[in-house]
mmCIF file of C-alpha atoms and ligand atoms in Angstrom:
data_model
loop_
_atom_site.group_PDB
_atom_site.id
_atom_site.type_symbol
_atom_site.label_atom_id
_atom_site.label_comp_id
_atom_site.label_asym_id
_atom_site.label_seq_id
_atom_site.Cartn_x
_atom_site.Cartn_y
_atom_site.Cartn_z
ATOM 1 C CA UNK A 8 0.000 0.000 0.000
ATOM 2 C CA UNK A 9 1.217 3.224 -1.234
ATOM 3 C CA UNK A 10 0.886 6.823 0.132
ATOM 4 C CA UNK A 11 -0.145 9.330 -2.555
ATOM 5 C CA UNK A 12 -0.609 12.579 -2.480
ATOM 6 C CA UNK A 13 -1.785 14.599 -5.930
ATOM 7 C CA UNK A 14 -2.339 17.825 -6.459
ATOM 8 C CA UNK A 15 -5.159 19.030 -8.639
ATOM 9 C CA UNK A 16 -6.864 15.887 -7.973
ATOM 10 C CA UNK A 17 -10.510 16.510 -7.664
ATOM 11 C CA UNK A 18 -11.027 16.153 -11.414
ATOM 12 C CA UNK A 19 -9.433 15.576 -14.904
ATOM 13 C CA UNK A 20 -6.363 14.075 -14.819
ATOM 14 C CA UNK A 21 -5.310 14.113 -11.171
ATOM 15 C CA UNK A 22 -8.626 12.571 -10.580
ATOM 16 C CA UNK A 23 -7.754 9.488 -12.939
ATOM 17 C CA UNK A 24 -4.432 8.924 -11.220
ATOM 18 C CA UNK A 25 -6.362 8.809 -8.232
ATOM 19 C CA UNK A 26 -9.186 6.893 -8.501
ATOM 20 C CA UNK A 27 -6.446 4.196 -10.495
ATOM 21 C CA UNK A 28 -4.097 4.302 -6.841
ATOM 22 C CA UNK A 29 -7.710 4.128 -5.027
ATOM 23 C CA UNK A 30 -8.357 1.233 -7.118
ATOM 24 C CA UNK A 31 -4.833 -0.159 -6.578
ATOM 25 C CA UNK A 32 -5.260 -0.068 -2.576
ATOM 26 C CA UNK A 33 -3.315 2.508 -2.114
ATOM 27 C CA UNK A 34 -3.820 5.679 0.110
ATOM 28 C CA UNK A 35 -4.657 8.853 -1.834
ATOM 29 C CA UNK A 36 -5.024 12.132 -0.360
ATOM 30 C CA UNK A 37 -5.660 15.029 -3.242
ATOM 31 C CA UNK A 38 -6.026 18.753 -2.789
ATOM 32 C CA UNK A 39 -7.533 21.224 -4.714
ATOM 33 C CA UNK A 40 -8.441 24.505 -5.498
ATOM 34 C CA UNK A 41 -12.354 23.822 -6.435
ATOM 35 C CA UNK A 42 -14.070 23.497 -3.524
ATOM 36 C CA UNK A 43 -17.118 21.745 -5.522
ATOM 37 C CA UNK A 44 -15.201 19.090 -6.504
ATOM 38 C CA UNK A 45 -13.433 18.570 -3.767
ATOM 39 C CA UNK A 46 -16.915 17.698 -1.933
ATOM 40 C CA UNK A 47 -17.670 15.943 -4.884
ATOM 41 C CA UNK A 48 -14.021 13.465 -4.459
ATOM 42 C CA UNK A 49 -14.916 13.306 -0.990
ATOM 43 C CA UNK A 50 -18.107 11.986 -0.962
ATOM 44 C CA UNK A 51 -17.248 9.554 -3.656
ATOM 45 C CA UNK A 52 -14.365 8.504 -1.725
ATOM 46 C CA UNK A 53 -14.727 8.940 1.875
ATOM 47 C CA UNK A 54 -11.703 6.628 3.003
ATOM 48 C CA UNK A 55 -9.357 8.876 1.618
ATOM 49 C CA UNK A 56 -8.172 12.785 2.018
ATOM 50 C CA UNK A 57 -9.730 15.748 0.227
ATOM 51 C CA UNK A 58 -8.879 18.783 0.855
ATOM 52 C CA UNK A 59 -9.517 22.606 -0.222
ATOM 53 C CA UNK A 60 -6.176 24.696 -1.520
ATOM 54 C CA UNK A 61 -4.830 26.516 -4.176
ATOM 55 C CA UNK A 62 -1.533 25.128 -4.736
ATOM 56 C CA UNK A 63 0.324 28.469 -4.960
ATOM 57 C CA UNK A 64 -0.964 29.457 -1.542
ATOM 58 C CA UNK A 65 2.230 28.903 1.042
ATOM 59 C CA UNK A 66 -0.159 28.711 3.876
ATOM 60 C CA UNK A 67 -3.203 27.040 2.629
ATOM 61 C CA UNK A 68 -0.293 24.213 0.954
ATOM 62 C CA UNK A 69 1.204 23.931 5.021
ATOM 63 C CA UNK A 70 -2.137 23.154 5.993
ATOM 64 C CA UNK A 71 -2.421 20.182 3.373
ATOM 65 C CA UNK A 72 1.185 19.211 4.217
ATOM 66 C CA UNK A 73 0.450 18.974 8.074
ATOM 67 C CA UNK A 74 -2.499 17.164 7.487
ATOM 68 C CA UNK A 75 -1.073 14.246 5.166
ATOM 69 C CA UNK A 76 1.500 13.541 7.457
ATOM 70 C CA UNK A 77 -0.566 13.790 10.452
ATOM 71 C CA UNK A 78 -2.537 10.242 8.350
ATOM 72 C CA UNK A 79 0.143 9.212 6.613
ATOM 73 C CA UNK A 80 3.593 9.591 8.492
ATOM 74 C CA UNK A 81 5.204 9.872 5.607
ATOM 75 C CA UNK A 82 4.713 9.428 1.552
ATOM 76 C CA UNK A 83 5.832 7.246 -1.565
ATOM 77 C CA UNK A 84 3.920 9.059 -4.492
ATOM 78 C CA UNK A 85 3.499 12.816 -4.706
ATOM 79 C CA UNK A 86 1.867 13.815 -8.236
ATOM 80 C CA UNK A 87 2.530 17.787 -8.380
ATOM 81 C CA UNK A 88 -0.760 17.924 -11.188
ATOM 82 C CA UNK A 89 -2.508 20.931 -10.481
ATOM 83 C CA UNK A 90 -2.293 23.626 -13.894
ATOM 84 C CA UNK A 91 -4.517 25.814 -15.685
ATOM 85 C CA UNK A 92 -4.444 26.491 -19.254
ATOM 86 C CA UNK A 93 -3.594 30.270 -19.028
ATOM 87 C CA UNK A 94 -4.417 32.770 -21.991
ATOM 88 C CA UNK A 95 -4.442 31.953 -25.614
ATOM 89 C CA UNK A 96 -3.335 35.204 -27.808
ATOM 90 C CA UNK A 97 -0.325 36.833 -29.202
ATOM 91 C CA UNK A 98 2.766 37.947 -26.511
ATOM 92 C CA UNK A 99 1.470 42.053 -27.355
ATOM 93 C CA UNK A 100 -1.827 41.570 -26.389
ATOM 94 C CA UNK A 101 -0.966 39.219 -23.223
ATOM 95 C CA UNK A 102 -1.629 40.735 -19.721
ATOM 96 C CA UNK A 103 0.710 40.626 -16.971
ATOM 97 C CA UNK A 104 -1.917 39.160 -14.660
ATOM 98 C CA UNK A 105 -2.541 36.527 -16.988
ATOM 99 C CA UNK A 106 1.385 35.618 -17.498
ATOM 100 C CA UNK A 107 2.202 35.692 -13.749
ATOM 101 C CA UNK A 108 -0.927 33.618 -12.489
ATOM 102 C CA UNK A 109 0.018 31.397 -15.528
ATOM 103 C CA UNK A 110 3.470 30.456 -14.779
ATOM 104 C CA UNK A 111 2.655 30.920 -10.838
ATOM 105 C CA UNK A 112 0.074 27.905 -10.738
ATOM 106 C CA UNK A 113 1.508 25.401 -13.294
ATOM 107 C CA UNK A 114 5.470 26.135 -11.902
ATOM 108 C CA UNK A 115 5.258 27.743 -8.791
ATOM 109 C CA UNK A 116 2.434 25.736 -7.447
ATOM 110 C CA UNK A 117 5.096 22.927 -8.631
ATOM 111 C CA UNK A 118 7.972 23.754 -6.630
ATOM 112 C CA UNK A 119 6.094 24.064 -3.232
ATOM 113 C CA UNK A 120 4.649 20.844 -3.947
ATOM 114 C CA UNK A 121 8.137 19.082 -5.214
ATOM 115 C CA UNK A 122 10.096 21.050 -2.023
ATOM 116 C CA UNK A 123 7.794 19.581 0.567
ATOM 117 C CA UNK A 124 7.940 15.961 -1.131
ATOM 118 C CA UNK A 125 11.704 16.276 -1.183
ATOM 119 C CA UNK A 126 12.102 17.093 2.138
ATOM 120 C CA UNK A 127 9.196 14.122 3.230
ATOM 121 C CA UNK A 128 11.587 11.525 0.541
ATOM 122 C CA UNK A 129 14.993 12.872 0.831
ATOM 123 C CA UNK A 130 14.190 11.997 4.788
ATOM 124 C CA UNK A 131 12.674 8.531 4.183
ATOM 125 C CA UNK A 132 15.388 7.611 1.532
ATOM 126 C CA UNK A 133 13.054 6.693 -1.157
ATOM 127 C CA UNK A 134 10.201 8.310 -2.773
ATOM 128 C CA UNK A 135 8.520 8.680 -6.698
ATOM 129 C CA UNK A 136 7.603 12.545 -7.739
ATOM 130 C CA UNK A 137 6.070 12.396 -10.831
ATOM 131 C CA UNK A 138 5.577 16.897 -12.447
ATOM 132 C CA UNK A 139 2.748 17.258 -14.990
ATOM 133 C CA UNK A 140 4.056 18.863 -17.907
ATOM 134 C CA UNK A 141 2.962 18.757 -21.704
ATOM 135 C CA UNK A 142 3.839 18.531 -24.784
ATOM 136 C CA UNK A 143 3.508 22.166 -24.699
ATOM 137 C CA UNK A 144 6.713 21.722 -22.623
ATOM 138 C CA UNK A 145 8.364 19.741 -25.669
ATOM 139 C CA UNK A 146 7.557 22.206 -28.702
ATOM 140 C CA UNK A 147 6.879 25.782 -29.275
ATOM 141 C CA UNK A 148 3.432 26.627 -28.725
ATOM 142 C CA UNK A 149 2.498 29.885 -30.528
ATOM 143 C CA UNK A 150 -0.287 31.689 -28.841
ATOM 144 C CA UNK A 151 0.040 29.843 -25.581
ATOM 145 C CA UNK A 152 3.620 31.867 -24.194
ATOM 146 C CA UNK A 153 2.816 31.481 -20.363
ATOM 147 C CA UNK A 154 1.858 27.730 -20.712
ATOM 148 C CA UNK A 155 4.447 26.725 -22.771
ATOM 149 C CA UNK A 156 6.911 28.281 -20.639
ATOM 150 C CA UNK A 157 5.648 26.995 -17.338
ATOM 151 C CA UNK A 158 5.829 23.520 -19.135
ATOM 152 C CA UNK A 159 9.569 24.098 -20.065
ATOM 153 C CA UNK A 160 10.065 24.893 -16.662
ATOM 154 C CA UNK A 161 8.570 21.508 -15.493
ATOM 155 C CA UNK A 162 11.059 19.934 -17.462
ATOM 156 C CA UNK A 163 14.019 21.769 -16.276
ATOM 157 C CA UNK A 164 12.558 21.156 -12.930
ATOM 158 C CA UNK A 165 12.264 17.449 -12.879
ATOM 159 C CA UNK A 166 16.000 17.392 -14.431
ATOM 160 C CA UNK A 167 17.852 19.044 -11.862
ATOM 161 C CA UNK A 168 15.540 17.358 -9.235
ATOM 162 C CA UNK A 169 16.044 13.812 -10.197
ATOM 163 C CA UNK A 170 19.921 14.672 -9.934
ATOM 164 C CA UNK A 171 19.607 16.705 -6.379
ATOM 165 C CA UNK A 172 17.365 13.695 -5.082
ATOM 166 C CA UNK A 173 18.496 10.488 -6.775
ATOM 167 C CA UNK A 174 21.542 9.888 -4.582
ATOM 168 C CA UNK A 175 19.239 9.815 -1.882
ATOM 169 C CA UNK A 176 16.969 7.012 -3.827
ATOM 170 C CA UNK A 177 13.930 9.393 -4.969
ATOM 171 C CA UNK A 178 12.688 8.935 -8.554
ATOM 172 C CA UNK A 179 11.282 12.259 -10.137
ATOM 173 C CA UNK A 180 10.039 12.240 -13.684
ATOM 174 C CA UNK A 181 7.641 14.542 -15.615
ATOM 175 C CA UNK A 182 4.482 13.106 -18.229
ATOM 176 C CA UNK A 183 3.945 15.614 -21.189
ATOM 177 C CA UNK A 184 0.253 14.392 -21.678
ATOM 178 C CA UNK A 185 -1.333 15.194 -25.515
ATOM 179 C CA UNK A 186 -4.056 17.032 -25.854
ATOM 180 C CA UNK A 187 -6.852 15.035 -23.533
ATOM 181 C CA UNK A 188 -10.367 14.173 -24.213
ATOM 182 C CA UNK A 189 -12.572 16.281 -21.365
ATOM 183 C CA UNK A 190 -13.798 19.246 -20.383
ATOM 184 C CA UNK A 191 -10.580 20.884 -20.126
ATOM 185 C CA UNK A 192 -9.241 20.483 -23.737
ATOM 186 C CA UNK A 193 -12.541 21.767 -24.861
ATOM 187 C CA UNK A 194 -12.057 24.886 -22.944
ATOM 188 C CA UNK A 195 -8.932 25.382 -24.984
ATOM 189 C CA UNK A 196 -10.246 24.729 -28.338
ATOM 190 C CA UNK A 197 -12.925 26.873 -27.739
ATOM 191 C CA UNK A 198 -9.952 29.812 -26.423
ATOM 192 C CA UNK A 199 -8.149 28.614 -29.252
ATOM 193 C CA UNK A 200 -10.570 29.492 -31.897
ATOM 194 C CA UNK A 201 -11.464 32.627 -30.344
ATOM 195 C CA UNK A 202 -7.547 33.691 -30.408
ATOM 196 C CA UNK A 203 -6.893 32.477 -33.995
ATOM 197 C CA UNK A 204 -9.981 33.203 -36.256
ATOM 198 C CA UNK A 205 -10.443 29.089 -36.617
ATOM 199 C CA UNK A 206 -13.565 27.001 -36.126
ATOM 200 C CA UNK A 207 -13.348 24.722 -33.005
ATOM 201 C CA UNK A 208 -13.218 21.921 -35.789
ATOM 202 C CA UNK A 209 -10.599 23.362 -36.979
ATOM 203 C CA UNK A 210 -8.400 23.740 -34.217
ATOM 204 C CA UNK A 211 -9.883 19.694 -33.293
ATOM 205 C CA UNK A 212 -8.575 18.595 -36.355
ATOM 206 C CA UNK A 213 -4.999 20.370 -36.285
ATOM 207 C CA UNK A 214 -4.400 18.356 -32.828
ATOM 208 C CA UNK A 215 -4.804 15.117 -35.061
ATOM 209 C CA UNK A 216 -3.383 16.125 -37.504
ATOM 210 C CA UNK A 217 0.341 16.837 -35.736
ATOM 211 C CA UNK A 218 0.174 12.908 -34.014
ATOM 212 C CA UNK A 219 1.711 10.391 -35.543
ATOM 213 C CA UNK A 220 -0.778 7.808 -34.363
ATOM 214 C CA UNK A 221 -3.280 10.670 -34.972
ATOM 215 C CA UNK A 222 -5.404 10.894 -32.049
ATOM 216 C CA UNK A 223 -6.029 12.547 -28.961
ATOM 217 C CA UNK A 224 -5.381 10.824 -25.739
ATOM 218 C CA UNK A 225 -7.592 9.535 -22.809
ATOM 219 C CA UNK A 226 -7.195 10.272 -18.717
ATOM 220 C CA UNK A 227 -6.861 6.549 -18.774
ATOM 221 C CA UNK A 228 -4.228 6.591 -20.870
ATOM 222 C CA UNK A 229 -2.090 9.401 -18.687
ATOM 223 C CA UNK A 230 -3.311 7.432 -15.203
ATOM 224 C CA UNK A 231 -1.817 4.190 -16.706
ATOM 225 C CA UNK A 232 1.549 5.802 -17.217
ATOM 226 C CA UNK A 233 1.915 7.309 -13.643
ATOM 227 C CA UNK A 234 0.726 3.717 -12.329
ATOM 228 C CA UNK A 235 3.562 2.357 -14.090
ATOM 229 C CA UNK A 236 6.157 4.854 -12.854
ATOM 230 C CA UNK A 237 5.058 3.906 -9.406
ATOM 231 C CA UNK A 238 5.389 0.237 -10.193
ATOM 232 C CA UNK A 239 8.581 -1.827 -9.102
ATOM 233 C CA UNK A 240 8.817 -2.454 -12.884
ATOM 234 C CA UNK A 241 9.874 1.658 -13.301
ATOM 235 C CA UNK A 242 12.430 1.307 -10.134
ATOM 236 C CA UNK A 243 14.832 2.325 -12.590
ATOM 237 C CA UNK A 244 13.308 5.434 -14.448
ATOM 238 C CA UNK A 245 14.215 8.283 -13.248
ATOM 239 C CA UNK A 246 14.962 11.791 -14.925
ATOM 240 C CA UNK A 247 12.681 11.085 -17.758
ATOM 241 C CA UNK A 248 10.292 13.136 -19.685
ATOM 242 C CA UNK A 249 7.634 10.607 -20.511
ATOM 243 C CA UNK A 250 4.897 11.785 -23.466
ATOM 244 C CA UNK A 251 1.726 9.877 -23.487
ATOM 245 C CA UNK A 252 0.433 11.761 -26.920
ATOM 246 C CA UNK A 253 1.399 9.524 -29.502
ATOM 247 C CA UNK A 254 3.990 10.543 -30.682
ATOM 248 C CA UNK A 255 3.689 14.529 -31.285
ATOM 249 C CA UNK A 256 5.728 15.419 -34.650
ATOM 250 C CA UNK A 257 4.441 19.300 -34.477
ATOM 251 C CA UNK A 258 1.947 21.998 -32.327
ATOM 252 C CA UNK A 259 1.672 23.408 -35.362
ATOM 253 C CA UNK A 260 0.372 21.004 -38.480
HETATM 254 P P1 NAD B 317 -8.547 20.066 -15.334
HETATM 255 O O1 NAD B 317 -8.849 21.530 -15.454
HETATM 256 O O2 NAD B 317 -9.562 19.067 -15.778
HETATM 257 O O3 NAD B 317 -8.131 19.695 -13.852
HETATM 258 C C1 NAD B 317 -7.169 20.444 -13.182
HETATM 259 C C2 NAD B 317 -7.511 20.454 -11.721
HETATM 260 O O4 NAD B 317 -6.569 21.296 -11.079
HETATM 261 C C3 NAD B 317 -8.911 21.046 -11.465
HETATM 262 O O5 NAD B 317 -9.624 20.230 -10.553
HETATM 263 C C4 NAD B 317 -8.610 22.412 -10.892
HETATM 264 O O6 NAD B 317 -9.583 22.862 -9.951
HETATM 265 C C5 NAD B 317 -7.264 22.180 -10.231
HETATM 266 N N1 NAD B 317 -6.536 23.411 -10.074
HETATM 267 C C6 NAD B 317 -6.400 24.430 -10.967
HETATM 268 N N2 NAD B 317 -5.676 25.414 -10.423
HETATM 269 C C7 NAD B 317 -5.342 25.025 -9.168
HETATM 270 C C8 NAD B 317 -4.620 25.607 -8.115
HETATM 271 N N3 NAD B 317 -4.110 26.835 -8.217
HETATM 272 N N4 NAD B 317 -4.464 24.912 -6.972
HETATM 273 C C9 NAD B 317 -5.005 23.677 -6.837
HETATM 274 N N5 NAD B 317 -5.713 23.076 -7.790
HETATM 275 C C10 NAD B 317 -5.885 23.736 -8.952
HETATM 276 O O7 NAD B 317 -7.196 19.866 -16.152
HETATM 277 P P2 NAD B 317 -6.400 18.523 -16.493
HETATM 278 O O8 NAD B 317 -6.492 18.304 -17.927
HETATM 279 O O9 NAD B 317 -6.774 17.446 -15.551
HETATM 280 O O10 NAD B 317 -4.913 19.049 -16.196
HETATM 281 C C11 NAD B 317 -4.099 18.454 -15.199
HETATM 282 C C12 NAD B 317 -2.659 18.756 -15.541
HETATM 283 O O11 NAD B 317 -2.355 18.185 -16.804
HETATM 284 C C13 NAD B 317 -2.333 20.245 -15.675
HETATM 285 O O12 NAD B 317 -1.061 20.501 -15.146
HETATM 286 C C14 NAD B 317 -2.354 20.467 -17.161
HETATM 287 O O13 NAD B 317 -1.581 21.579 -17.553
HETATM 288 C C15 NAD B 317 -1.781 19.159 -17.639
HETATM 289 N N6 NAD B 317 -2.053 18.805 -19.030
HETATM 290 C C16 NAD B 317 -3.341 18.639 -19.466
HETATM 291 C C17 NAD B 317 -3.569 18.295 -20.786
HETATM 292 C C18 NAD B 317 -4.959 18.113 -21.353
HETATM 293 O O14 NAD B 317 -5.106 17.971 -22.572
HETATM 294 N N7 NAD B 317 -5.999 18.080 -20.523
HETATM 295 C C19 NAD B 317 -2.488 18.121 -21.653
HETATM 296 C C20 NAD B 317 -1.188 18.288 -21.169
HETATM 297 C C21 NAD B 317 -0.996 18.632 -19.850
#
């Protein structure tokens, strides 16, 4: 039995992961910054921990921290998840605002998340962090600056980390999901569209199109990958950037 701990986990992706550790026997405990679907994790799981935070909030992050290893005494999986999509539109017409709370949740959000894992690991002498970037963190990504950056940053992250914490027997890897079927990825589209002057269609079909296997990818899909980083079978993989997108050739067909 594994202790997990994923951020962003009250839907999407981070939910996947979790319900597949739930499912696993494992011990999950997610936070979140949507309070709605953090009820909503909590009644559907009520063996497990579901908490309320925004992941670039020091304090509100503490409080999560406290409280996980107040249950758990300790942790093997932390999945540093949470994101949001940020703006879609040219760097002129970009806002501040929208850069900085951009690169804030999807990077900063990361490193509290990574530092307190690293300290819980480092500690225990063995651990798996597993970043959420993108393939946005692979390619250039016109009209999507702040994301694409943050997703770089993932990368760089989870390069230097695997090297600061792999003599002490911690794994850290990032997965650079494609674009996902769900709600989210049709939020983007539809931004997408607005920002370019193409139909949604359009922009649908220009995701296909830059896939080798040309297709878009499933939660399943991404939750099957982080399963099998946390498997003895990955007890070797560390340092990696792992894309579950097949294969992307280009962001921009
Ligand atoms: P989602 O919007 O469905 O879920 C993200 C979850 O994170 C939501 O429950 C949201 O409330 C939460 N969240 C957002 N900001 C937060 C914050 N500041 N603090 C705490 N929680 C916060 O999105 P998703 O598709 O599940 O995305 C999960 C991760 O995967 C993100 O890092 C995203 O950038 C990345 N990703 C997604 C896709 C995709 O196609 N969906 C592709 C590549 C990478």
């Amino acid at each position: 039995m594994r202790r997990v701990v994923i951020t962003g986990g009250a839907s999407g992706l981070g939910r996947a992961m979790a319900e597949r550790f739930i499912a696993e026997g494992d011990r999950v405990a997610i936070c979140d910054a949507d309070p709605s679907a953090v009820a909503g994790f909590a009644q559907a799981y009520p063996d497990h921990i579901a908490m309320t935070a925004d992941v670039t909030d020091e304090a509100q992050m503490a409080t999560v921290f406290d409280a996980v290893e107040a249950a758990f005494s300790g942790v093997d999986v932390v999945c540093a998840n949470a994101g949001i999509g940020g703006p879609a539109g040219r760097i002129e017409d970009l806002s501040l605002a929208d850069w900085t709370r951009c690169v804030e949740v999807n990077l900063s959000g990361t490193f509290l998340t990574c530092r307190w894992a690293a300290r819980q690991m480092r500690a225990a002498g063995q651990g798996l962090i597993v970043l959420t970037s993108s393939t946005a963190g692979q390619f250039g990504y016109p009209l999507r600056s702040p994301y694409a950056t943050a997703k770089w940053g993932i990368v760089g992250l989870t390069k230097t980390l695997a090297m600061e914490l792999g003599p002490a027997g911690v794994r850290v890897n990032a997965i650079c999901p494609g674009a996902v079927e769900g709600d989210r990825m049709d939020r983007v589209v539809a931004m997408e569209a607005a920002a370019s002057g193409r139909s949604e269609d359009a922009v649908r079909a220009l995701y296909v199109k830059g896939v080798s296997l040309r297709s878009w990818v499933t939660a399943d899909d991404v939750a099957d990958t982080v399963l099998w980083l946390a498997s003895p079978q990955a007890k070797r993989i560390s340092g990696q950037i792992v894309a579950i997108d097949g294969h992307t050739e280009t962001l921009v067909p």
